[in-house]
Each structure stands twice: as structure tokens, then as C-alpha cells.
GROMACS .gro file of C-alpha atoms in nm:
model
  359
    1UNK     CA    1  -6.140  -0.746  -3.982
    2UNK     CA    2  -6.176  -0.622  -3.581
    3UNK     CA    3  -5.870  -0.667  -3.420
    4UNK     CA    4  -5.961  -0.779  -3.093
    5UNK     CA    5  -5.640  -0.745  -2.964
    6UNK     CA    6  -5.629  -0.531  -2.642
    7UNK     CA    7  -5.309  -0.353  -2.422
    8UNK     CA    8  -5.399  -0.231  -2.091
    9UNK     CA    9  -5.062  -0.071  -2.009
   10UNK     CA   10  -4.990   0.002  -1.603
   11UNK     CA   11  -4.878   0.376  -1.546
   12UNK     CA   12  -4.982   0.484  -1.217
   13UNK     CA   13  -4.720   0.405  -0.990
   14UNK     CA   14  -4.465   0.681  -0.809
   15UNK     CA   15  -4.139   0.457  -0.826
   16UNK     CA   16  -4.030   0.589  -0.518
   17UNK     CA   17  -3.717   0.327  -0.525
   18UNK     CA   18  -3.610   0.589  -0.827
   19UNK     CA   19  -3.598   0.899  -0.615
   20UNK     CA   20  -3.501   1.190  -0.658
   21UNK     CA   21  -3.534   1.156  -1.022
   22UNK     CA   22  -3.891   0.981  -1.000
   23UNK     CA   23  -4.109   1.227  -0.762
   24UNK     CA   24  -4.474   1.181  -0.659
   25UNK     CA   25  -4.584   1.452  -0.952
   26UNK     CA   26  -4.335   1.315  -1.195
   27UNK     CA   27  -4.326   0.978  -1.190
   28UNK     CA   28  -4.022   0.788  -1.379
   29UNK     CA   29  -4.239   0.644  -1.648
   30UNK     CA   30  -4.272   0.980  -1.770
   31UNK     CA   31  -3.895   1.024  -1.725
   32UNK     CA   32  -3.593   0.994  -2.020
   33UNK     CA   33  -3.431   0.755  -1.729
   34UNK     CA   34  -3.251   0.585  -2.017
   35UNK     CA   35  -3.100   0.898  -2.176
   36UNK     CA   36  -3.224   0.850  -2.535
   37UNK     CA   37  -3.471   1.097  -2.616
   38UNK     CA   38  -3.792   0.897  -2.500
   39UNK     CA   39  -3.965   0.807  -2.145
   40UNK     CA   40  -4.012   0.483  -2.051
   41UNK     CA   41  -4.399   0.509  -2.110
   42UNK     CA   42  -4.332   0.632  -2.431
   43UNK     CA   43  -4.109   0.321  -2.553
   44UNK     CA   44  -4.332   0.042  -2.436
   45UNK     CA   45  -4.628   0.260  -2.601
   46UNK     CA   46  -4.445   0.256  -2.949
   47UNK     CA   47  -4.353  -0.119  -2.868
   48UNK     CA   48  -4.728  -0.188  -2.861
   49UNK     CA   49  -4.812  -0.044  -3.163
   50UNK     CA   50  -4.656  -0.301  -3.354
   51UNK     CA   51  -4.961  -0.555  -3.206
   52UNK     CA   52  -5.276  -0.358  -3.193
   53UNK     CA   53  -5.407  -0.018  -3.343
   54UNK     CA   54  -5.349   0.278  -3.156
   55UNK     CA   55  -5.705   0.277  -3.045
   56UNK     CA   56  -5.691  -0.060  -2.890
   57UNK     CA   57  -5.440   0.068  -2.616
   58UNK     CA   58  -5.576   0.221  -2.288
   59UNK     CA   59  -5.337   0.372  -1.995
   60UNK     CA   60  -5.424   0.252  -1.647
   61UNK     CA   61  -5.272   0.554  -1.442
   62UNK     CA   62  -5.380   0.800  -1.118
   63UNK     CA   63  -5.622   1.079  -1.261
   64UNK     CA   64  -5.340   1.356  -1.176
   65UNK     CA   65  -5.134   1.216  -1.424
   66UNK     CA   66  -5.356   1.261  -1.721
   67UNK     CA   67  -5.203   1.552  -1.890
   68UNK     CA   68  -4.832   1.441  -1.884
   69UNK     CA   69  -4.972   1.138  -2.060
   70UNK     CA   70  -5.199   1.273  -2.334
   71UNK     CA   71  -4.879   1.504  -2.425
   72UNK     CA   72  -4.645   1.239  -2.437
   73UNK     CA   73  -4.848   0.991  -2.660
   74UNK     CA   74  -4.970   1.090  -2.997
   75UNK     CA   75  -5.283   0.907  -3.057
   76UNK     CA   76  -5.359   0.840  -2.720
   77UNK     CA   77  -5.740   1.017  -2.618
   78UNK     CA   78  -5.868   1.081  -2.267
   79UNK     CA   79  -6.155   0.807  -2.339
   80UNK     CA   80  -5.820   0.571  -2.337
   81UNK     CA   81  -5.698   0.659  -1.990
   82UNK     CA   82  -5.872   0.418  -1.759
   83UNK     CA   83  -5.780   0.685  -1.404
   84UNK     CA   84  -5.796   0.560  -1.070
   85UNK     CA   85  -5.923   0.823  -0.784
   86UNK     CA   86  -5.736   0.663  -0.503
   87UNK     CA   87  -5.400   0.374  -0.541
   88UNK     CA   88  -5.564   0.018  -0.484
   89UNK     CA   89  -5.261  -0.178  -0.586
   90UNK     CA   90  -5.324  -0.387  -0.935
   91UNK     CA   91  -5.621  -0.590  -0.862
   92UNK     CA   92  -5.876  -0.295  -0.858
   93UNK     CA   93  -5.774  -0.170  -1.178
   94UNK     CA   94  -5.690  -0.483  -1.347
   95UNK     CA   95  -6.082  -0.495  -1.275
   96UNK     CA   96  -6.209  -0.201  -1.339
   97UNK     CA   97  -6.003  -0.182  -1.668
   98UNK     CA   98  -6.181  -0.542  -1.722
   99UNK     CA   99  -6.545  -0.420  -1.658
  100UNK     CA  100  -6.519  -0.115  -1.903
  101UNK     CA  101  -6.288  -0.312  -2.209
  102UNK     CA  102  -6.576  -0.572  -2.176
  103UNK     CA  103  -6.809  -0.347  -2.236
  104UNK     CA  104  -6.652  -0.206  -2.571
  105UNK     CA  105  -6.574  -0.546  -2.684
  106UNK     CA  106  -6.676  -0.888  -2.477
  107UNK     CA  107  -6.417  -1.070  -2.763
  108UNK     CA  108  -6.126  -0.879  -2.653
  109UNK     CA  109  -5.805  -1.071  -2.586
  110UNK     CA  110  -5.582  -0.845  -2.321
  111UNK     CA  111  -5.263  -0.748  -2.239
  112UNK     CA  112  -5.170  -0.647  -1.919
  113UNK     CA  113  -4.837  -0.483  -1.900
  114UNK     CA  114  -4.640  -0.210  -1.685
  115UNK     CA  115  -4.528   0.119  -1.834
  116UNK     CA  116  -4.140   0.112  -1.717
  117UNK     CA  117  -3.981  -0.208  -1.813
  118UNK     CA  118  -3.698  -0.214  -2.091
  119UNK     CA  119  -3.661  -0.479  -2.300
  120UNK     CA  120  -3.398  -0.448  -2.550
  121UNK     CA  121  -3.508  -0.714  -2.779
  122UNK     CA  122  -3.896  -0.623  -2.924
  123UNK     CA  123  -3.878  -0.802  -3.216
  124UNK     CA  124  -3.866  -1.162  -2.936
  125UNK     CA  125  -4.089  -0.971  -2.684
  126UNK     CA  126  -4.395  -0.926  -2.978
  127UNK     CA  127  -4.336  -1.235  -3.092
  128UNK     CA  128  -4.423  -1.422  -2.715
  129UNK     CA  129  -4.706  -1.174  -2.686
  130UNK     CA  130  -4.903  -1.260  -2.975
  131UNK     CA  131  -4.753  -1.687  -2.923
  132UNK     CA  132  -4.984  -1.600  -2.553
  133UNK     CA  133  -5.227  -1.415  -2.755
  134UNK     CA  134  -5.305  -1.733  -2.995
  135UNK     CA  135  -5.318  -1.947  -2.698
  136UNK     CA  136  -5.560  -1.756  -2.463
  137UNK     CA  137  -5.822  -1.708  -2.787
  138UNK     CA  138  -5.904  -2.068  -2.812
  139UNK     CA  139  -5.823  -2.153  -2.415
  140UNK     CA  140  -5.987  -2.003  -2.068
  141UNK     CA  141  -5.613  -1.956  -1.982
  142UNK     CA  142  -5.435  -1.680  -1.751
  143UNK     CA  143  -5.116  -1.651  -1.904
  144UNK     CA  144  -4.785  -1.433  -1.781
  145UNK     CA  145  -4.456  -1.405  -1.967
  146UNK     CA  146  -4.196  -1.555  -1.726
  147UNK     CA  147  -3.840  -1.416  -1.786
  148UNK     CA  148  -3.535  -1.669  -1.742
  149UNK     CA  149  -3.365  -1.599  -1.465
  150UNK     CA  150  -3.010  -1.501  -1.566
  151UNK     CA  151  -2.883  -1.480  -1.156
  152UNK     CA  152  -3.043  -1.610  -0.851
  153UNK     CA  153  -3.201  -1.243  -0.793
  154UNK     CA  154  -3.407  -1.179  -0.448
  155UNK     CA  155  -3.596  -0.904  -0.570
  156UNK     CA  156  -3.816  -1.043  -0.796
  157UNK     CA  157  -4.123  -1.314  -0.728
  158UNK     CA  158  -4.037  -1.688  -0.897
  159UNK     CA  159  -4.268  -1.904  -1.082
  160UNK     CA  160  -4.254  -2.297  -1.098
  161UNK     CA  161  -4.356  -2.414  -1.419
  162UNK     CA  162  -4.484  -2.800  -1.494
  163UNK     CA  163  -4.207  -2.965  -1.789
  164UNK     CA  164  -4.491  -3.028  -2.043
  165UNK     CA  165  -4.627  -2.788  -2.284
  166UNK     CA  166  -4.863  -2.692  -2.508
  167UNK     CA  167  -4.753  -2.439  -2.803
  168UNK     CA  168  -4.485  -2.388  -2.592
  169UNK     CA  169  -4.696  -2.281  -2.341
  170UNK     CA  170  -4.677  -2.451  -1.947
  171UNK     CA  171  -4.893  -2.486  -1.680
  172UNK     CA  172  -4.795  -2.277  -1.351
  173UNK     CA  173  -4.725  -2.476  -1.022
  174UNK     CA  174  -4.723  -2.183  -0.829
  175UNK     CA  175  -4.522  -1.871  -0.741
  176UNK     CA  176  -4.299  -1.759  -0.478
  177UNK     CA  177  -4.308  -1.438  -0.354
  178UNK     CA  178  -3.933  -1.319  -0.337
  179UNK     CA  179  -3.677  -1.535  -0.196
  180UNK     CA  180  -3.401  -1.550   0.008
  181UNK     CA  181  -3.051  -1.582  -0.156
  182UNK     CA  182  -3.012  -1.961  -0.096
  183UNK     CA  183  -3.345  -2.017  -0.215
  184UNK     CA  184  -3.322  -1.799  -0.546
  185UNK     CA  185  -2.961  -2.024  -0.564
  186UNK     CA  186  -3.184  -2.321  -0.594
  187UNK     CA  187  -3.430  -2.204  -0.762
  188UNK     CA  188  -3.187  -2.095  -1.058
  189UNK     CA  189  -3.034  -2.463  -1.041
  190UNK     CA  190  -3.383  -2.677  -1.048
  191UNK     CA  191  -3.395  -2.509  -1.355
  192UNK     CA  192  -3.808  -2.505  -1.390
  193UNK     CA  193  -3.822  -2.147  -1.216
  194UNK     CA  194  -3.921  -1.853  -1.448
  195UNK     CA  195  -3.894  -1.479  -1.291
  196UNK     CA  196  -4.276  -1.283  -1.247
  197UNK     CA  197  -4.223  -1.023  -1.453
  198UNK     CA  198  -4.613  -0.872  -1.409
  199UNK     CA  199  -4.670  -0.955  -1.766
  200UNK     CA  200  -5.031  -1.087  -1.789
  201UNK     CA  201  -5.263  -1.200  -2.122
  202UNK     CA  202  -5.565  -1.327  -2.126
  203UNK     CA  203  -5.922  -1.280  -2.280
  204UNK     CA  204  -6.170  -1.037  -2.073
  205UNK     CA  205  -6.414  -1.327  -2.008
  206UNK     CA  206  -6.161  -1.539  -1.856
  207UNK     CA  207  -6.067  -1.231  -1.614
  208UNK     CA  208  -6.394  -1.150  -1.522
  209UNK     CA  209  -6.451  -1.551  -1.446
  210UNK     CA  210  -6.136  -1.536  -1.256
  211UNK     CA  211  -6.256  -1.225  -1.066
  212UNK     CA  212  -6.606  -1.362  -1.002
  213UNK     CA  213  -6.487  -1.738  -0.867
  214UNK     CA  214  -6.177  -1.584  -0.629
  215UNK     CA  215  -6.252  -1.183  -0.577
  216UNK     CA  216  -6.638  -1.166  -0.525
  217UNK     CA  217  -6.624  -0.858  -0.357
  218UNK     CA  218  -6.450  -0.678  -0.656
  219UNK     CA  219  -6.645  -0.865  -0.925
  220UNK     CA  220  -6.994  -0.763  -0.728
  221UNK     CA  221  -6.850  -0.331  -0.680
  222UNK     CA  222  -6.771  -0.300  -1.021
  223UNK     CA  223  -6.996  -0.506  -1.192
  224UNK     CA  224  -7.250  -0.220  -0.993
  225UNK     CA  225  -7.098  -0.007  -1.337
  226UNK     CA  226  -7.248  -0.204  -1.555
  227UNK     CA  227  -7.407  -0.014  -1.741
  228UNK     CA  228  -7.196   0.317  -1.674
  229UNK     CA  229  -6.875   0.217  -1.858
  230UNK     CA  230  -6.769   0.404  -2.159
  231UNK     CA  231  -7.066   0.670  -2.060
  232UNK     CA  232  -7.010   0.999  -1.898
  233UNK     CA  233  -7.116   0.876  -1.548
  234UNK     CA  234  -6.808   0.585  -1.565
  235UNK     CA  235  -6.568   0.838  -1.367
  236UNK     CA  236  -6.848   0.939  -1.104
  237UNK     CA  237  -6.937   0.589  -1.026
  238UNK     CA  238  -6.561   0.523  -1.024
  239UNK     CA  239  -6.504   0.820  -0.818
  240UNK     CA  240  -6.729   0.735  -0.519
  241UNK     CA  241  -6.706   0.310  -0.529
  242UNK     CA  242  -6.301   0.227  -0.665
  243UNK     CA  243  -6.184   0.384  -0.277
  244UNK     CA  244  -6.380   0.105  -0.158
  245UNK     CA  245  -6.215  -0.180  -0.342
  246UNK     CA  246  -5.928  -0.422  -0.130
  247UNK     CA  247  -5.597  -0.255  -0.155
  248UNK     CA  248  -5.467  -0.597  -0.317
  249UNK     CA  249  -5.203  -0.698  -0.625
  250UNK     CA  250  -5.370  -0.932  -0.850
  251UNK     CA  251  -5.103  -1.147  -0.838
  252UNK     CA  252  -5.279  -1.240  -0.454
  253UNK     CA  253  -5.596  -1.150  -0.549
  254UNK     CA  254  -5.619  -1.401  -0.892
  255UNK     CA  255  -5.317  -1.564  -0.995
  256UNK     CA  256  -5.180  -1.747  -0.691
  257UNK     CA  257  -5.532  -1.920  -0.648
  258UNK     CA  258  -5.650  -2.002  -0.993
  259UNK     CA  259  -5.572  -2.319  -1.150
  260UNK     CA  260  -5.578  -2.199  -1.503
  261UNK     CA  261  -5.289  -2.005  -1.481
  262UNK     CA  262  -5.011  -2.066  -1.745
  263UNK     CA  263  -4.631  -1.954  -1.837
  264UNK     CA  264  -4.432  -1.919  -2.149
  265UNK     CA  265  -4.056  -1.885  -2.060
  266UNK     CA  266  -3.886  -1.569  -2.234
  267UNK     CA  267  -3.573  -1.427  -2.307
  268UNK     CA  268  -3.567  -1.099  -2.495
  269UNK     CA  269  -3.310  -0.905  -2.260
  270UNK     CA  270  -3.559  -0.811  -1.990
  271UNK     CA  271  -3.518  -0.559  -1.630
  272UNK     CA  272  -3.795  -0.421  -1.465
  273UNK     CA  273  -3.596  -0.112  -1.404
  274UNK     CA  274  -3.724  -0.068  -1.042
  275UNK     CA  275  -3.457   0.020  -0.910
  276UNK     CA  276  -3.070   0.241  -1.006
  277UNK     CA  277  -2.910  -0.080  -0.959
  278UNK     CA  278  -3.144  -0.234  -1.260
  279UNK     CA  279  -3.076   0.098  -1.434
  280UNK     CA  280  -2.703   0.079  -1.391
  281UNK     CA  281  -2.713  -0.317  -1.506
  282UNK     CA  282  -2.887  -0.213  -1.849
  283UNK     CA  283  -2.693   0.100  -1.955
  284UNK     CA  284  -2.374   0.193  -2.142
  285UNK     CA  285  -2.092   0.224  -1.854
  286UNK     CA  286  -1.771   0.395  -1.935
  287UNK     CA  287  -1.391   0.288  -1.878
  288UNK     CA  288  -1.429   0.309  -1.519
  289UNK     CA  289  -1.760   0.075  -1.515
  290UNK     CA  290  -1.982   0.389  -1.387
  291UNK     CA  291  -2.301   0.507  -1.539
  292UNK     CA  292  -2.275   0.845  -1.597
  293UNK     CA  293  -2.553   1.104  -1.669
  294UNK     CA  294  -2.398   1.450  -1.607
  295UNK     CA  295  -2.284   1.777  -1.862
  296UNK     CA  296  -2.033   1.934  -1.639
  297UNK     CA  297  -1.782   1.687  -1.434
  298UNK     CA  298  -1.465   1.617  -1.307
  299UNK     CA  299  -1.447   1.273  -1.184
  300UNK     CA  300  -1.147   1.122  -1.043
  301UNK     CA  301  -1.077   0.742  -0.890
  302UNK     CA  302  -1.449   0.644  -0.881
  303UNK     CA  303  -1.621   0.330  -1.024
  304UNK     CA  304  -1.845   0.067  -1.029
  305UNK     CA  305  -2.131   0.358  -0.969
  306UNK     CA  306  -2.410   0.557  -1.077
  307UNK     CA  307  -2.451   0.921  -1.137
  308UNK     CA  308  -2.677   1.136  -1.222
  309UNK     CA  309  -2.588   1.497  -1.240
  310UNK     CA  310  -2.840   1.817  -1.334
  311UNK     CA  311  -2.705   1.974  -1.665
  312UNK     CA  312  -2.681   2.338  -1.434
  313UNK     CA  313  -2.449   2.188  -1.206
  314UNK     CA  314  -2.059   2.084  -1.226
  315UNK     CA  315  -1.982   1.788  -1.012
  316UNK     CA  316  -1.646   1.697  -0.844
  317UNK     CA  317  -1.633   1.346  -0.716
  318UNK     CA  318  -1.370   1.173  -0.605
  319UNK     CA  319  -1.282   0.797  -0.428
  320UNK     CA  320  -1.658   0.643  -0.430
  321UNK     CA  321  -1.668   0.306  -0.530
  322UNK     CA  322  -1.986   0.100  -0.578
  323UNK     CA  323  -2.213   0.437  -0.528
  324UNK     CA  324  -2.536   0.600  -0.657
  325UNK     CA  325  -2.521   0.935  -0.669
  326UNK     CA  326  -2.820   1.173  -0.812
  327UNK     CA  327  -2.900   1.540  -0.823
  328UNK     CA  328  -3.256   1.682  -0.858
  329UNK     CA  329  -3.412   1.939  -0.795
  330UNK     CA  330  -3.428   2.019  -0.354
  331UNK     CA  331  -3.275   1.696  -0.326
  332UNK     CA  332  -2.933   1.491  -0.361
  333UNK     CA  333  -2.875   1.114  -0.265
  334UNK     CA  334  -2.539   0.947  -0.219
  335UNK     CA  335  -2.563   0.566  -0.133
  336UNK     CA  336  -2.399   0.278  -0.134
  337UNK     CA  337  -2.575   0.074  -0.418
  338UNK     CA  338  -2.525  -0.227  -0.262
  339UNK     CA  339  -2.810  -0.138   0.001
  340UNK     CA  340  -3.028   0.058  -0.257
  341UNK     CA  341  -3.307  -0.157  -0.124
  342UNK     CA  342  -3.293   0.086   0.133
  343UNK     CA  343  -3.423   0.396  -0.049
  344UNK     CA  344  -3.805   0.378  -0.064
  345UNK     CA  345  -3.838   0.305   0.291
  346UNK     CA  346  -3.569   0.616   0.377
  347UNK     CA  347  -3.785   0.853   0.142
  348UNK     CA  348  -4.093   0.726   0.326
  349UNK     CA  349  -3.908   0.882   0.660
  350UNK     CA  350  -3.832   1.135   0.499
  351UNK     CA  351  -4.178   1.246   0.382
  352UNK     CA  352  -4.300   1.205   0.759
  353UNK     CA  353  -4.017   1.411   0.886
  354UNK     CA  354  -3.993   1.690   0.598
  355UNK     CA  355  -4.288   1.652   0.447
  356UNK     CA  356  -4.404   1.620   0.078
  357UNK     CA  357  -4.166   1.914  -0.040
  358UNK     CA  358  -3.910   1.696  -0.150
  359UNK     CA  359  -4.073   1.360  -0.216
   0.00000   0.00000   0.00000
């Protein structure tokens, strides 16, 4: 029987809020961030293998990062890397991905994922993926995993779900981009607020619907392709027309307009790992509550922080509290984790003033 079960997983992004450790020509999806022998790409790959055949999973990524991906995944072709000549933001290649997955198979039922989320229970997370799957077969339904919010967190977007349900699946009232702390307070007391975790299913005709009704412009440039995808023109036509598309998430572009859009609330022990503070939340900490990621150390009165040390190097630290400190490469950051927020606009200073050297 064709499985017509689809992953389009997101890999193109250069997680600046992870530097030094995530770098423009090393992203951290492609990094060991959690210590345990595999990248972050490399676990939600393996995770999707238990829904669809390896063949059924394409790689939505930059072009320059082609390489480091066919070498990390076994099974994975270049025909499965859907790259992206210039960085559009998620609506362009949520599209383009659309255009040419429609082409192989018009029946395909999608999943829309990024690359560098952990989730430490898979068994929970499959199971929601293929509850959404069953739903968006038999309905023109956008769907998107919403995680239960655990804290009243300002750095993720909210969504407001309606009480009733279908298959245990709810109708979205809208979303909030990220809040303020009093409103995230009140959000996490209503009680009917569900965190965006950029977790999207749906089937490619219902996409393409959505793109055509509220992001004409898109729909009419790639739908140009028509007849290109899955030939050996696709990346020319891509080449000269994607730099042209609206630099726009699809979260603006689709989901905040449409009024298809559904949730199913989730709990399988989700963080988006954006940042070292998410990092430093979901791993193993040691007597003194730090993270630590370093061979050769002497530590003394320091917790509550975050280090990561290169295995060449022998760190002394003493008296931080509350820190993030990590050591790669030409570069070293020490900061207070409490305004780690901070660090992607600092490195974008920091490329203006030094240059892409050490970004």
C-alpha cells in the first residue's frame, strides 16, 4: 500500500541565539548540543522514521548545507533536500516544498517540522502526529501540535483554542505572538492557551488552497514551476524566482488568517532548544545545578550555570552564579543567562564591527 505520509523537516536556520557553538557554516542542528553521540537533525530524523519510509522525508535547508546533511543521514538522497538559494523565512519554503511534494504525490498528507527541537517522550510525540495525520486525511484542516504550557514563558507565540473537539482535535481562535510576562501569567491561568511550537500537518491540497486564497503572490511564483519540479531545471527555476518571494513566516503568511486552522494540545516533554537557557532546562545538571560540557576543569563556588568548554582547553572558574559560559573556536562568551535574550542581537554587532570571522 503507498504510504502517503510525508515529513518536510526545517534545517536551514543559523541559530545564532546558540553562538559560538552554532556558527553560520555549522549550524547547531548539525551539532551534538545534547552531548549524546547524535545532532539534533539526526534525532528528529530517526524520530521520523518510525511514521514514514525513509524516502518519504525531504530536508528543507540553505543549499550550502547540503553535504553536512547527506553525511549525517543514511538514507537521505540529494533529490530529498528541498535547498533554498537565498533565507525567505518559512513561508517560501513551506511553498516551494508544497509545489514539488505535490507534484510526486497530490495525496500526500505533510508534516512540517523543525530540525532542533528535543522531545524526550517519542513514543507520545508519534502518537499526536499520526492522531493529526488521521484527522487532516478526511478534513481540509491546518493542524499544529500545541505544547502545554508548563510556565507563563515570553518567548514563545500562544494559541487560544475553542473547548470543543473533534478526535481530540480543536479549532484555533487565534494566536498571540509572544507576550509580555503578565499576559503569559494569564494566559497560563485561562487555561485554553497552548504554546506554538511550529509543528504543522496537513494534506498538500489544503496548503496549496491555503496559499492560493491568502498568499497569491507566492501561490502564482511558484506555481510558474509547475512543470519543473522533481526535473533537472527545479533548482534553476528556484535559483532565479525563490529571491523574489516575501521574506515572511507562514505562521503570518497562512495560519493567523485562515479559518481552518486547528490544535491538538500535547505533552510529550517538549523545548524548542533555541536558546542555552532551553538547553540548560533539558539537560543533566550536577550537584551544583550547572550544566557542564568540558574534559579538563577546575571549578570552584559556581552554579546555577552553563558551560561549555573545548576538550583542548582546561578551564578555571570560579564565583559565577547564574552564567553561560562557552568556548569555541576564535570566540568565548560569558553572560549572565538571565539576559541571554541578548545574544543574537550582540553577535549581529558583532558581525558589523568584526566581520564574519567569528560569526
Amino acid at each position: 500500500m503507498k504510504n502517503n505520509n510525508f515529513v518536510l523537516i526545517m534545517a536551514g536556520g543559523v541559530g545564532s541565539r546558540f553562538w559560538p557553538k552554532s556558527r553560520n557554516a555549522y549550524p547547531k542542528q548539525f551539532l551534538d548540543i545534547l552531548g549524546i553521540g547524535k545532532s539534533l537533525l539526526q534525532l528528529t530524523y530517526d524520530r521520523f522514521l518510525k511514521l514514514c519510509p525513509a524516502e518519504n522525508i525531504y530536508i528543507v535547508t540553505n543549499s550550502q548545507y547540503s553535504d553536512i546533511i547527506v553525511n549525517q543521514l543514511k538514507g537521505i538522497s540529494l533529490e530529498q533536500l528541498i535547498c533554498e538559494p537565498t533565507r525567505n523565512n518559512t513561508a517560501p519554503c513551506i511553498a516551494y516544498a508544497s509545489f514539488k511534494l505535490n507534484a510526486i504525490n497530490p495525496e500526500a498528507n505533510i508534516v512540517v517540522a523543525p530540525s532542533d527541537h528535543f522531545i524526550l517522550h517519542e513514543d507520545i510525540f508519534i502518537k499526536k502526529i499520526k492522531q493529526a495525520l488521521n484527522y487532516t486525511e478526511k478534513n481540509e484542516a491546518l493542524v499544529t501540535l500545541g505544547i502545554s504550557p508548563t510556565r507563563p514563558d515570553t518567548g514563545y507565540g500562544y494559541i487560544k483554542y475553542e473547548d470543543a473537539e473533534t478526535e481530540g482535535v480543536h479549532k484555533v481562535v487565534r494566536f498571540t505572538e509572544k507576550p509580555s510576562l503578565d499576559k503569559a501569567k494569564e494566559f497560563l491561568k485561562a487555561g485554553d492557551y497552548l504554546w506554538n511550537a511550529g509543528i504543522f500537518i496537513w494534506k498538500v491540497s489544503s496548503i496549496l488552497k491555503g496559499l492560493k486564497k491568502h498568499a497569491e503572490d507566492m501561490h502564482t511564483l511558484f506555481s510558474k514551476g509547475s512543470q519543473l519540479y522533481n526535473t533537472s531545471d527545479e533548482q534553476s527555476f528556484i535559483n532565479e524566482h525563490y529571491p523574489g518571494s516575501p521574506n515572511i513566516s507562514i505562521d503570518y503568511a497562512i495560519m493567523e488568517q485562515a479559518d481552518n486552522v486547528y490544535t491538538i494540545p500535547s505533552d510529550f516533554g517538549w523545548s524548542d532548544l533555541g536558546t542555552w537557557a532551553s538547553l540548560y532546562e533539558s539537560a543533566p545538571r550536577n550537584e551544583d545545578n550547572n550544566v557542564l560540557s568540558a574534559k579538563h576543569h577546575h571549578i570552584k563556588d559556581t552554579r546555577n550555570s552553563i558551560i561549555h568548554i573545548n576538550n583542548d582547553k582546561l578551564a578555571i572558574i570560579r564565583g559565577l552564579d547564574n552564567f553561560i559560559v562557552v568556548d569555541e573556536g576564535n570566540a568565548l562568551l560569558i553572560y549572565p543567562k538571565n539576559q541571554e535574550q541578548e545574544i543574537k542581537e550582540v553577535v549581529k554587532e558583532m558581525s558589523n564591527a568584526f566581520g564574519e570571522t567569528f560569526i
